[in-house]
Tab-separated table of C-alpha atoms in Angstrom:
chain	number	residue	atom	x	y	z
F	30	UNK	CA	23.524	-35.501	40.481
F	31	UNK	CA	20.009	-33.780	41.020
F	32	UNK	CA	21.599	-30.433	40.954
F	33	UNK	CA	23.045	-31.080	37.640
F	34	UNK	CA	19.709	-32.255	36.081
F	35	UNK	CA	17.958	-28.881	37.214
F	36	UNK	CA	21.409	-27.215	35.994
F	37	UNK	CA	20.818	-29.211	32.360
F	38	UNK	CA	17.494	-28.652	32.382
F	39	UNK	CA	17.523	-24.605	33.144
F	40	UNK	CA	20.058	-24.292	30.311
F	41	UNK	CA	17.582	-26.092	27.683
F	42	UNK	CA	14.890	-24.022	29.234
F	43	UNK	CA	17.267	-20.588	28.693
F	44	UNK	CA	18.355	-21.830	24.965
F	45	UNK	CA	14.795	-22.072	23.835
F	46	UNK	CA	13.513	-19.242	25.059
F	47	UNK	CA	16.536	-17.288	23.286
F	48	UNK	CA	15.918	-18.703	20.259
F	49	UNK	CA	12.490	-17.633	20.450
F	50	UNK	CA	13.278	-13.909	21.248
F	51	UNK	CA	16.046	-14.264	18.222
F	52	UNK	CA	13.356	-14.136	15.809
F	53	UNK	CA	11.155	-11.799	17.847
F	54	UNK	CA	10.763	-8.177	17.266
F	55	UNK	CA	8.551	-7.004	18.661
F	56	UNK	CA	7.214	-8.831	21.942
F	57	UNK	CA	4.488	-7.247	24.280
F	58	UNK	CA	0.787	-8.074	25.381
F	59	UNK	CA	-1.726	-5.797	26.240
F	60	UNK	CA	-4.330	-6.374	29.106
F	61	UNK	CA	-5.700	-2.993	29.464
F	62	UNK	CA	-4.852	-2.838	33.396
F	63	UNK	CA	-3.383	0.253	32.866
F	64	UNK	CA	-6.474	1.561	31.794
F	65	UNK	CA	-7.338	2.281	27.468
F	66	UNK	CA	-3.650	3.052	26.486
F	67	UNK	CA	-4.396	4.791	23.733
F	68	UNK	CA	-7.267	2.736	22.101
F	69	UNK	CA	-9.890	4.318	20.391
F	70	UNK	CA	-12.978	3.094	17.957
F	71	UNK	CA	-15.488	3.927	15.205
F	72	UNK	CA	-15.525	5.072	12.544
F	73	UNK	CA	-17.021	1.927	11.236
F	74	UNK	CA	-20.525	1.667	12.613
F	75	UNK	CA	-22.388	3.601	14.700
F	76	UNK	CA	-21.287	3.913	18.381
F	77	UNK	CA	-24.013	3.806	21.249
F	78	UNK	CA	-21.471	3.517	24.183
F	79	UNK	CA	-17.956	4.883	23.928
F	80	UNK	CA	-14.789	3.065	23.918
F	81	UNK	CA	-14.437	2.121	28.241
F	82	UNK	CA	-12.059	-0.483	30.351
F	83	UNK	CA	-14.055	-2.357	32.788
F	84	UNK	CA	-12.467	-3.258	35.460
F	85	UNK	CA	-13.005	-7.793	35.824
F	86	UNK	CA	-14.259	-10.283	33.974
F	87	UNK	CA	-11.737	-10.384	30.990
F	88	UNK	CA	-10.309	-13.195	29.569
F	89	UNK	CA	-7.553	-13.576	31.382
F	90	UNK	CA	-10.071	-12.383	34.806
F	91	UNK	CA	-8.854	-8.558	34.710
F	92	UNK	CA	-9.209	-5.418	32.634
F	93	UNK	CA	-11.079	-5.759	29.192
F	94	UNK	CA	-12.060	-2.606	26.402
F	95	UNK	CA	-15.722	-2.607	25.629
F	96	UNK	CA	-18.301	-1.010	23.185
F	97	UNK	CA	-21.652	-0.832	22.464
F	98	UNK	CA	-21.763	-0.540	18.381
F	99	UNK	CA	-23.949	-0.757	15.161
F	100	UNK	CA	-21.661	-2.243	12.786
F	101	UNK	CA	-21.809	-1.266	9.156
F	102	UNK	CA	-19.966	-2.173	6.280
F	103	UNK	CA	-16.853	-0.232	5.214
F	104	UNK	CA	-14.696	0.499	2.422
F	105	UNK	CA	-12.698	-2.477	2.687
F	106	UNK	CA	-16.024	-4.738	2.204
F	107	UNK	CA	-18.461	-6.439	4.270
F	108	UNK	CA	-16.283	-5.598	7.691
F	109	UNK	CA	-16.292	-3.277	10.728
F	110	UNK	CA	-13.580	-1.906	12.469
F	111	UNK	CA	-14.106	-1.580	16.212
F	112	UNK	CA	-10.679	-1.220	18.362
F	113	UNK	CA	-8.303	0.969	16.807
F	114	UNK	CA	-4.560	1.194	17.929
F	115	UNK	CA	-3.262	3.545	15.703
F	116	UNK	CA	-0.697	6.222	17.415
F	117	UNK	CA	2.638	5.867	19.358
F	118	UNK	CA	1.285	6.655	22.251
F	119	UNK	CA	-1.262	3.379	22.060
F	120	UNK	CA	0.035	0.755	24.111
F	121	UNK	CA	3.615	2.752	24.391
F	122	UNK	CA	4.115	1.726	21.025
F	123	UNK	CA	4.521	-1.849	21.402
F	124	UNK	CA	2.988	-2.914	18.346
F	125	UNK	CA	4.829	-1.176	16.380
F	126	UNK	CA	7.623	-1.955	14.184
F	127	UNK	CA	9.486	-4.671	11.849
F	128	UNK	CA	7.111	-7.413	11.774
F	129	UNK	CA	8.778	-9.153	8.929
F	130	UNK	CA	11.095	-11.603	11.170
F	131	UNK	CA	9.012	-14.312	10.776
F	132	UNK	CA	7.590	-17.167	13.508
F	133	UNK	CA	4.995	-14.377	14.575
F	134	UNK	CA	1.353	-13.845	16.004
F	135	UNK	CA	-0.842	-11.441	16.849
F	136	UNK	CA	-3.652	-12.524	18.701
F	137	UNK	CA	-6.377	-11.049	20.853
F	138	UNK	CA	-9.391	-12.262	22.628
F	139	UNK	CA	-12.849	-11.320	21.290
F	140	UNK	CA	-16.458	-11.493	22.862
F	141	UNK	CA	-19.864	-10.207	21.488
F	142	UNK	CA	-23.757	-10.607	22.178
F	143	UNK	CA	-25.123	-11.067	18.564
F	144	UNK	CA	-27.513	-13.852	18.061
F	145	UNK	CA	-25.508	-15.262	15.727
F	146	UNK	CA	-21.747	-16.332	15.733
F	147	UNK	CA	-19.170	-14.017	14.278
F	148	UNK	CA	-15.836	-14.027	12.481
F	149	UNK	CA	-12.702	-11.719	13.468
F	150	UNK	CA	-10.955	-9.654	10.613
F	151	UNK	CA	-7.841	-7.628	11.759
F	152	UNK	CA	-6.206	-4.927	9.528
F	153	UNK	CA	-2.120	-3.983	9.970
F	154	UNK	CA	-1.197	-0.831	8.660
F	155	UNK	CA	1.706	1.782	8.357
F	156	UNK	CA	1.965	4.325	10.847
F	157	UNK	CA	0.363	6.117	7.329
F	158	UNK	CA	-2.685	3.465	7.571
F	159	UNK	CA	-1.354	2.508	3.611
F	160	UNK	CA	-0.092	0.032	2.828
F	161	UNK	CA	-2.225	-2.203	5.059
F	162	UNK	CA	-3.353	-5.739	5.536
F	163	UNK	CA	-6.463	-7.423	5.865
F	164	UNK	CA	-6.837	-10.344	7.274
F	165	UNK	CA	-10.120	-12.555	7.713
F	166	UNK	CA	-9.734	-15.171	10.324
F	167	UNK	CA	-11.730	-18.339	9.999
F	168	UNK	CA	-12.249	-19.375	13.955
F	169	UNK	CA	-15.888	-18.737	14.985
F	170	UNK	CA	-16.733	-16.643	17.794
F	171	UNK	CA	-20.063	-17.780	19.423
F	172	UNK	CA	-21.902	-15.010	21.488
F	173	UNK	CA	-21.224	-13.970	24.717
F	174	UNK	CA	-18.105	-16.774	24.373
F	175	UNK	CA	-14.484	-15.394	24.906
F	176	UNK	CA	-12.456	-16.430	21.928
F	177	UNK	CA	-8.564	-16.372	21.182
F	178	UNK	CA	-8.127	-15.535	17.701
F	179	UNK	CA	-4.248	-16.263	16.595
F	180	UNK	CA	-3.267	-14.243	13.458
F	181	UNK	CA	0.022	-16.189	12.244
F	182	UNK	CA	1.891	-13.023	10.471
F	183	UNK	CA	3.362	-14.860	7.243
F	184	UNK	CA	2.723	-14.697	3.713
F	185	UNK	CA	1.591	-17.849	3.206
F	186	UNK	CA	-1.075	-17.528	6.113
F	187	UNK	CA	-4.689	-17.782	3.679
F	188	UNK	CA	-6.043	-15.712	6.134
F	189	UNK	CA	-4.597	-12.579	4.579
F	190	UNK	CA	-7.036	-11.393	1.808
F	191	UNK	CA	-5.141	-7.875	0.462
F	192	UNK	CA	-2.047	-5.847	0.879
F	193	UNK	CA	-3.243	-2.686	-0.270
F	194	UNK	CA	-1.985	-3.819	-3.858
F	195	UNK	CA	1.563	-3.856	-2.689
F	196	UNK	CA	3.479	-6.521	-0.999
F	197	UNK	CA	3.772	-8.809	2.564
F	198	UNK	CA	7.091	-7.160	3.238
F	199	UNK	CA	6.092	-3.236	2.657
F	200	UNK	CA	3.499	-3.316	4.691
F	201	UNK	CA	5.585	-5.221	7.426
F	202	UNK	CA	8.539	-3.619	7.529
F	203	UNK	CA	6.685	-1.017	9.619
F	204	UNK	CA	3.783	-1.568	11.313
F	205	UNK	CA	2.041	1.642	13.080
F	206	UNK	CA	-1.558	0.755	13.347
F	207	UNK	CA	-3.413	-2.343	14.399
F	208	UNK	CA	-7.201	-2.268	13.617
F	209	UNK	CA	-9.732	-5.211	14.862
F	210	UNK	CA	-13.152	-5.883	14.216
F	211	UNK	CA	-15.312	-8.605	12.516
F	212	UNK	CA	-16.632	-9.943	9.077
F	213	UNK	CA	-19.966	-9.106	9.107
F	214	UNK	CA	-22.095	-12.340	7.605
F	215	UNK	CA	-24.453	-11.701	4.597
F	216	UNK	CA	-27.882	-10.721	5.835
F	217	UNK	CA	-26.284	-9.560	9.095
F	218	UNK	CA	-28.919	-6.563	10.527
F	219	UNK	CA	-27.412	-6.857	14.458
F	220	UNK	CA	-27.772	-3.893	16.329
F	221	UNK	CA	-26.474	-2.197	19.487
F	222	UNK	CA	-23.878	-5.282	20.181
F	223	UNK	CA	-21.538	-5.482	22.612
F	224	UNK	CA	-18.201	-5.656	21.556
F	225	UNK	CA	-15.060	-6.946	24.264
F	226	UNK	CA	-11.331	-7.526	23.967
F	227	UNK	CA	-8.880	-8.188	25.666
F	228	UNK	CA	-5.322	-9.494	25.842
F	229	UNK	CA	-4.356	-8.554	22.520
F	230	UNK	CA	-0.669	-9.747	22.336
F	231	UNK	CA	2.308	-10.001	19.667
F	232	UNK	CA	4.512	-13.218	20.741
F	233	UNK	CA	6.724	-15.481	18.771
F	234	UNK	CA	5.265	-18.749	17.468
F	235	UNK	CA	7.156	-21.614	19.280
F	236	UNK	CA	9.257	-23.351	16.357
F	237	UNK	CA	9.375	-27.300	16.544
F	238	UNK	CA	12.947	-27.421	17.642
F	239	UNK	CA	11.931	-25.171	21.050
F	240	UNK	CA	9.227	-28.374	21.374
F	241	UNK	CA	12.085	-30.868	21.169
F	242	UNK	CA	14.006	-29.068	23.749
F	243	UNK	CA	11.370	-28.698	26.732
F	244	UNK	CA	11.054	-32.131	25.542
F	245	UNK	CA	14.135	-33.210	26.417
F	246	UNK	CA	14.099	-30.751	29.324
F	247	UNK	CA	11.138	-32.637	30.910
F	248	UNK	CA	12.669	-36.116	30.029
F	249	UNK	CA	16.091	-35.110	31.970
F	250	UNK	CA	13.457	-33.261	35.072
F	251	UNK	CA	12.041	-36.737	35.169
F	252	UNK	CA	15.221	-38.704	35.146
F	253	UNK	CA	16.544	-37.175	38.214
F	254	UNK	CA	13.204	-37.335	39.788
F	255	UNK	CA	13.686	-40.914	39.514
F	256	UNK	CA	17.324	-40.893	40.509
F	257	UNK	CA	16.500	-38.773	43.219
F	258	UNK	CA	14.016	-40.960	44.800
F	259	UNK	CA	15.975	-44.159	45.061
């Protein structure tokens, strides 16, 4: 009876996992063990140390990219661009792609010595860098703190401030460039700050039916604990 539990229980397990990578283009996380993969930075701001991997102390305990940077305001507003993936080659291409199948995230972790806290603002681009989309991401990132910032890739998401005067779904339909860096706050006159990340990662966002069924996975795992033990 056990064995068929476990046997019920893997089969929920498989079925919501597949459902997840039914709506998933375009899965893949980056944790810069490999080295930069094809990550670059600038121009926004002026760069004291160039773009380099060091080696522990990420988020997840490994590899992380860091920079030493000025950051100054760009064209797109009060916001500076720091990590750039931007070519094929970056990451073996595994950002890019259709990004319009819905019950998406990007999300990266960010860390940063200013003296005051920051917000994240990520821009997703055409492998043409237009159309592209800016985002502005409302979770605060304190100094020297690593923070997860989840970008939920929908329409509706506030979050998402311009499309380059066109719409969610052309600038989705192929995505070629990721760009990250923060809002810089009114008065802001921080210089020579360190700038980390790590992990940056494009997953599917569970849907509440794949909730129900680990649910119900973990309510048959303990029934046949209990069975088991009698």
């Amino acid at each position: 009876m056990y064995h068929h539990f476990m046997a019920a229980l893997a089969f929920i397990a498989t079925m919501a996992f597949a459902g997840q990578a039914a709506a998933l283009t375009t899965p893949y996380t980056e944790t810069f063990s490999d080295g930069i993969s094809g990550w670059s930075t600038g121009p926004n701001g002026t760069i004291s140390t160039p773009l380099q991997v060091i080696g522990t102390g990420g988020a997840d305990g490994g590899a992380y990219l860091s920079t030493v940077a000025t950051p100054v305001a760009s064209t797109m507003g009060a916001v500076s661009i720091l990590f750039r993936c931007e070519s094929a080659a970056c990451s073996d291409g595994g950002f890019q792609g259709d990004w319009r199948g819905g019950d998406l995230v990007l999300s990266w972790y960010f860390r940063h010595d200013a003296d005051v806290a920051l917000e994240a603002y990520a821009r997703i681009a055409a492998p043409s860098n237009n159309p592209g989309a800016s985002a502005q991401i409302s979770t605060v990132v304190l100094p020297n703190t690593w923070t997860r910032i989840d970008l939920v890739i929908d329409p509706s998401n506030p979050a998402f401030i311009s499309y380059s005067g066109q719409s969610f779904d052309n600038v989705f339909d192929e995505v070629g460039r990721i760009q990250l860096g923060l809002s810089i706050p009114g008065g802001f006159t921080g210089s020579n700050i360190k700038f980390d990340l790590d992990s940056v990662s494009i997953t599917a966002v569970p849907e509440p039916e794949t909730y129900a069924l680990f649910a119900a996975g973990l309510a048959l795992l303990s029934i046949a604990g209990r069975r088991q033990r009698r």
